[in-house]
GROMACS .gro file of C-alpha atoms in nm:
model
  190
    1MET     CA    1  -8.466   8.290  -3.750
    2SER     CA    2  -8.517   7.949  -3.613
    3THR     CA    3  -8.234   7.746  -3.476
    4PRO     CA    4  -8.229   7.364  -3.520
    5SER     CA    5  -8.357   7.182  -3.200
    6THR     CA    6  -8.092   6.957  -3.056
    7ALA     CA    7  -8.295   6.642  -2.967
    8SER     CA    8  -8.183   6.461  -2.646
    9ARG     CA    9  -8.033   6.114  -2.717
   10ARG     CA   10  -8.338   5.886  -2.564
   11ALA     CA   11  -8.381   5.521  -2.643
   12ALA     CA   12  -8.679   5.387  -2.824
   13ALA     CA   13  -8.969   5.265  -2.644
   14LEU     CA   14  -8.905   4.907  -2.535
   15PRO     CA   15  -9.113   4.649  -2.365
   16PRO     CA   16  -9.042   4.642  -1.992
   17GLN     CA   17  -8.796   4.349  -1.989
   18GLN     CA   18  -8.608   4.479  -2.274
   19ARG     CA   19  -8.577   4.810  -2.097
   20ARG     CA   20  -8.458   4.638  -1.774
   21GLU     CA   21  -8.195   4.462  -1.966
   22ALA     CA   22  -8.080   4.761  -2.148
   23ILE     CA   23  -8.028   4.955  -1.846
   24ILE     CA   24  -7.843   4.685  -1.673
   25ASP     CA   25  -7.620   4.664  -1.986
   26ALA     CA   26  -7.550   5.029  -1.948
   27VAL     CA   27  -7.446   4.993  -1.567
   28ARG     CA   28  -7.186   4.708  -1.628
   29PRO     CA   29  -6.928   4.938  -1.795
   30LEU     CA   30  -6.992   5.227  -1.548
   31LEU     CA   31  -6.967   5.009  -1.255
   32LEU     CA   32  -6.636   4.883  -1.394
   33GLU     CA   33  -6.510   5.241  -1.438
   34GLN     CA   34  -6.655   5.423  -1.145
   35GLY     CA   35  -6.773   5.166  -0.880
   36GLU     CA   36  -7.079   5.203  -0.652
   37GLY     CA   37  -7.033   5.568  -0.680
   38VAL     CA   38  -7.192   5.585  -1.036
   39THR     CA   39  -7.493   5.803  -1.011
   40ILE     CA   40  -7.855   5.749  -1.150
   41ARG     CA   41  -7.783   6.050  -1.385
   42GLN     CA   42  -7.484   5.890  -1.543
   43ILE     CA   43  -7.659   5.567  -1.569
   44ALA     CA   44  -7.973   5.751  -1.732
   45ALA     CA   45  -7.737   5.914  -1.971
   46ALA     CA   46  -7.551   5.584  -2.065
   47ALA     CA   47  -7.892   5.401  -2.127
   48GLY     CA   48  -8.045   5.685  -2.315
   49VAL     CA   49  -8.325   5.700  -2.071
   50ALA     CA   50  -8.465   5.974  -1.828
   51GLU     CA   51  -8.389   5.907  -1.464
   52GLY     CA   52  -8.759   5.847  -1.399
   53THR     CA   53  -8.759   5.572  -1.632
   54ILE     CA   54  -8.496   5.382  -1.429
   55PHE     CA   55  -8.711   5.429  -1.110
   56GLY     CA   56  -8.990   5.288  -1.315
   57VAL     CA   57  -8.800   4.957  -1.356
   58PHE     CA   58  -8.599   4.940  -1.035
   59ALA     CA   59  -8.698   5.058  -0.671
   60ASP     CA   60  -8.368   5.226  -0.608
   61LYS     CA   61  -8.016   5.223  -0.698
   62ASP     CA   62  -7.938   4.913  -0.467
   63GLU     CA   63  -8.186   4.713  -0.670
   64LEU     CA   64  -8.045   4.815  -1.003
   65LEU     CA   65  -7.678   4.735  -0.877
   66GLY     CA   66  -7.796   4.392  -0.747
   67ALA     CA   67  -7.986   4.316  -1.082
   68THR     CA   68  -7.653   4.417  -1.268
   69LEU     CA   69  -7.447   4.192  -1.048
   70GLU     CA   70  -7.690   3.893  -1.087
   71ALA     CA   71  -7.713   3.934  -1.447
   72ALA     CA   72  -7.321   3.932  -1.468
   73LEU     CA   73  -7.343   3.578  -1.259
   74ASP     CA   74  -7.590   3.450  -1.503
   75ILE     CA   75  -7.461   3.123  -1.618
   76GLU     CA   76  -7.647   3.095  -1.950
   77PRO     CA   77  -7.433   3.306  -2.185
   78PHE     CA   78  -7.140   3.101  -2.054
   79GLU     CA   79  -7.339   2.780  -2.119
   80ARG     CA   80  -7.401   2.881  -2.482
   81ALA     CA   81  -7.061   2.971  -2.541
   82MET     CA   82  -6.948   2.644  -2.409
   83ALA     CA   83  -7.196   2.443  -2.605
   84ALA     CA   84  -7.070   2.632  -2.920
   85ILE     CA   85  -6.710   2.484  -2.880
   86ASP     CA   86  -6.653   2.297  -3.221
   87GLN     CA   87  -6.674   1.935  -3.167
   88SER     CA   88  -6.482   1.854  -3.464
   89MET     CA   89  -6.167   2.001  -3.292
   90PRO     CA   90  -5.922   1.751  -3.114
   91PHE     CA   91  -6.027   1.703  -2.751
   92GLU     CA   92  -5.740   1.876  -2.607
   93GLN     CA   93  -5.821   2.177  -2.828
   94ARG     CA   94  -6.157   2.166  -2.699
   95LEU     CA   95  -6.039   2.179  -2.345
   96ILE     CA   96  -5.811   2.480  -2.414
   97SER     CA   97  -6.124   2.659  -2.559
   98ALA     CA   98  -6.318   2.548  -2.251
   99ALA     CA   99  -6.025   2.686  -2.022
  100THR     CA  100  -6.034   3.017  -2.233
  101LEU     CA  101  -6.398   3.069  -2.170
  102ILE     CA  102  -6.346   2.990  -1.802
  103GLN     CA  103  -6.064   3.238  -1.757
  104ALA     CA  104  -6.254   3.512  -1.932
  105ARG     CA  105  -6.562   3.473  -1.703
  106VAL     CA  106  -6.333   3.448  -1.395
  107VAL     CA  107  -6.185   3.779  -1.504
  108ASP     CA  108  -6.516   3.953  -1.591
  109VAL     CA  109  -6.689   3.843  -1.274
  110TRP     CA  110  -6.392   3.948  -1.059
  111GLN     CA  111  -6.360   4.299  -1.211
  112LEU     CA  112  -6.747   4.363  -1.150
  113LEU     CA  113  -6.748   4.215  -0.811
  114SER     CA  114  -6.441   4.429  -0.728
  115SER     CA  115  -6.606   4.732  -0.835
  116VAL     CA  116  -6.878   4.716  -0.558
  117GLY     CA  117  -6.867   4.722  -0.178
  118PRO     CA  118  -6.891   4.408   0.037
  119ARG     CA  119  -7.276   4.438   0.100
  120GLN     CA  120  -7.339   4.397  -0.274
  121ARG     CA  121  -7.087   4.108  -0.293
  122GLU     CA  122  -7.237   3.924   0.031
  123ARG     CA  123  -7.564   3.932  -0.142
  124LEU     CA  124  -7.410   3.719  -0.424
  125SER     CA  125  -7.228   3.464  -0.191
  126ARG     CA  126  -7.310   3.107  -0.310
  127PRO     CA  127  -7.159   2.812  -0.456
  128MET     CA  128  -7.063   2.804  -0.822
  129ILE     CA  129  -7.339   2.645  -1.044
  130GLU     CA  130  -7.239   2.343  -1.242
  131SER     CA  131  -7.188   2.384  -1.605
  132ALA     CA  132  -7.389   2.126  -1.792
  133ALA     CA  133  -7.227   2.225  -2.101
  134LEU     CA  134  -6.865   2.161  -1.967
  135VAL     CA  135  -6.978   1.825  -1.830
  136GLU     CA  136  -7.131   1.738  -2.165
  137LEU     CA  137  -6.803   1.851  -2.333
  138LEU     CA  138  -6.609   1.597  -2.084
  139SER     CA  139  -6.869   1.327  -2.116
  140VAL     CA  140  -6.749   1.275  -2.463
  141GLU     CA  141  -6.428   1.106  -2.373
  142PRO     CA  142  -6.494   0.972  -2.016
  143HIS     CA  143  -6.193   0.724  -2.043
  144ARG     CA  144  -5.966   1.040  -2.025
  145PHE     CA  145  -6.055   1.071  -1.654
  146ARG     CA  146  -6.033   0.875  -1.334
  147VAL     CA  147  -6.341   1.061  -1.214
  148ASP     CA  148  -6.689   1.122  -1.358
  149ALA     CA  149  -6.763   1.414  -1.606
  150SER     CA  150  -6.909   1.616  -1.342
  151THR     CA  151  -6.630   1.601  -1.093
  152ALA     CA  152  -6.380   1.664  -1.394
  153ALA     CA  153  -6.572   1.965  -1.482
  154ARG     CA  154  -6.561   2.102  -1.142
  155THR     CA  155  -6.174   2.023  -1.125
  156LEU     CA  156  -6.119   2.222  -1.444
  157ARG     CA  157  -6.313   2.529  -1.340
  158ALA     CA  158  -6.156   2.510  -0.990
  159LEU     CA  159  -5.805   2.478  -1.165
  160SER     CA  160  -5.885   2.774  -1.405
  161LEU     CA  161  -6.016   2.985  -1.140
  162SER     CA  162  -5.700   2.943  -0.906
  163LEU     CA  163  -5.458   2.978  -1.200
  164THR     CA  164  -5.628   3.293  -1.341
  165HIS     CA  165  -5.785   3.504  -1.042
  166PRO     CA  166  -5.586   3.807  -0.988
  167MET     CA  167  -5.604   3.760  -0.607
  168LEU     CA  168  -5.442   3.419  -0.620
  169THR     CA  169  -5.183   3.470  -0.888
  170THR     CA  170  -4.951   3.740  -1.021
  171GLU     CA  171  -4.968   3.596  -1.378
  172PRO     CA  172  -5.261   3.400  -1.513
  173ALA     CA  173  -5.162   3.064  -1.655
  174SER     CA  174  -5.222   3.015  -2.030
  175PRO     CA  175  -5.515   2.793  -2.114
  176THR     CA  176  -5.278   2.545  -2.277
  177ASP     CA  177  -5.085   2.513  -1.951
  178ILE     CA  178  -5.415   2.476  -1.754
  179VAL     CA  179  -5.526   2.175  -1.979
  180ASP     CA  180  -5.187   2.019  -1.962
  181LEU     CA  181  -5.184   2.048  -1.568
  182PHE     CA  182  -5.540   1.928  -1.550
  183LEU     CA  183  -5.486   1.617  -1.801
  184ARG     CA  184  -5.152   1.523  -1.688
  185GLY     CA  185  -5.126   1.678  -1.306
  186VAL     CA  186  -4.805   1.808  -1.158
  187GLY     CA  187  -4.608   1.486  -1.110
  188ALA     CA  188  -4.296   1.424  -1.312
  189PRO     CA  189  -4.324   1.150  -1.565
  190SER     CA  190  -4.183   0.827  -1.432
   0.00000   0.00000   0.00000
């Protein structure tokens, strides 16, 4: 009598770069859940690969965690989302959409960086990269600002960060409130 074999769940063969990305994608939720204590065995199971496959792509766990954090900080997905904001919406609504994207990025990056120790975070310490897509969005109506679009974009991002980051505020401001503060300031109307 033969028993059906239980095939282990393994990922299909992928080109090296796609395999690397698939492993990194599997690590992110594990880092959020378990922090740096996540094991290669757990990562391999989540990615559907053998442990040896991971070491064929990454030298060690530190390199894998670093690559995962670098991928989380990659600005390209944010830029694509920012560029996809519907240009037919009223300007303030476009800014609210932009603030929503900025807030989501602040929370995502903060959560991931909070899941690792200081050594990993120090490797990633660098200034925020300018968002060309946000500058472009603000460039459409330059008369709305006292500063150039690049400065306005940095200001909106800084304001969104400071009114969203869990270490800076107990309750994040709404995107609408951020945009209102951005466009009108904190001064009372005269």
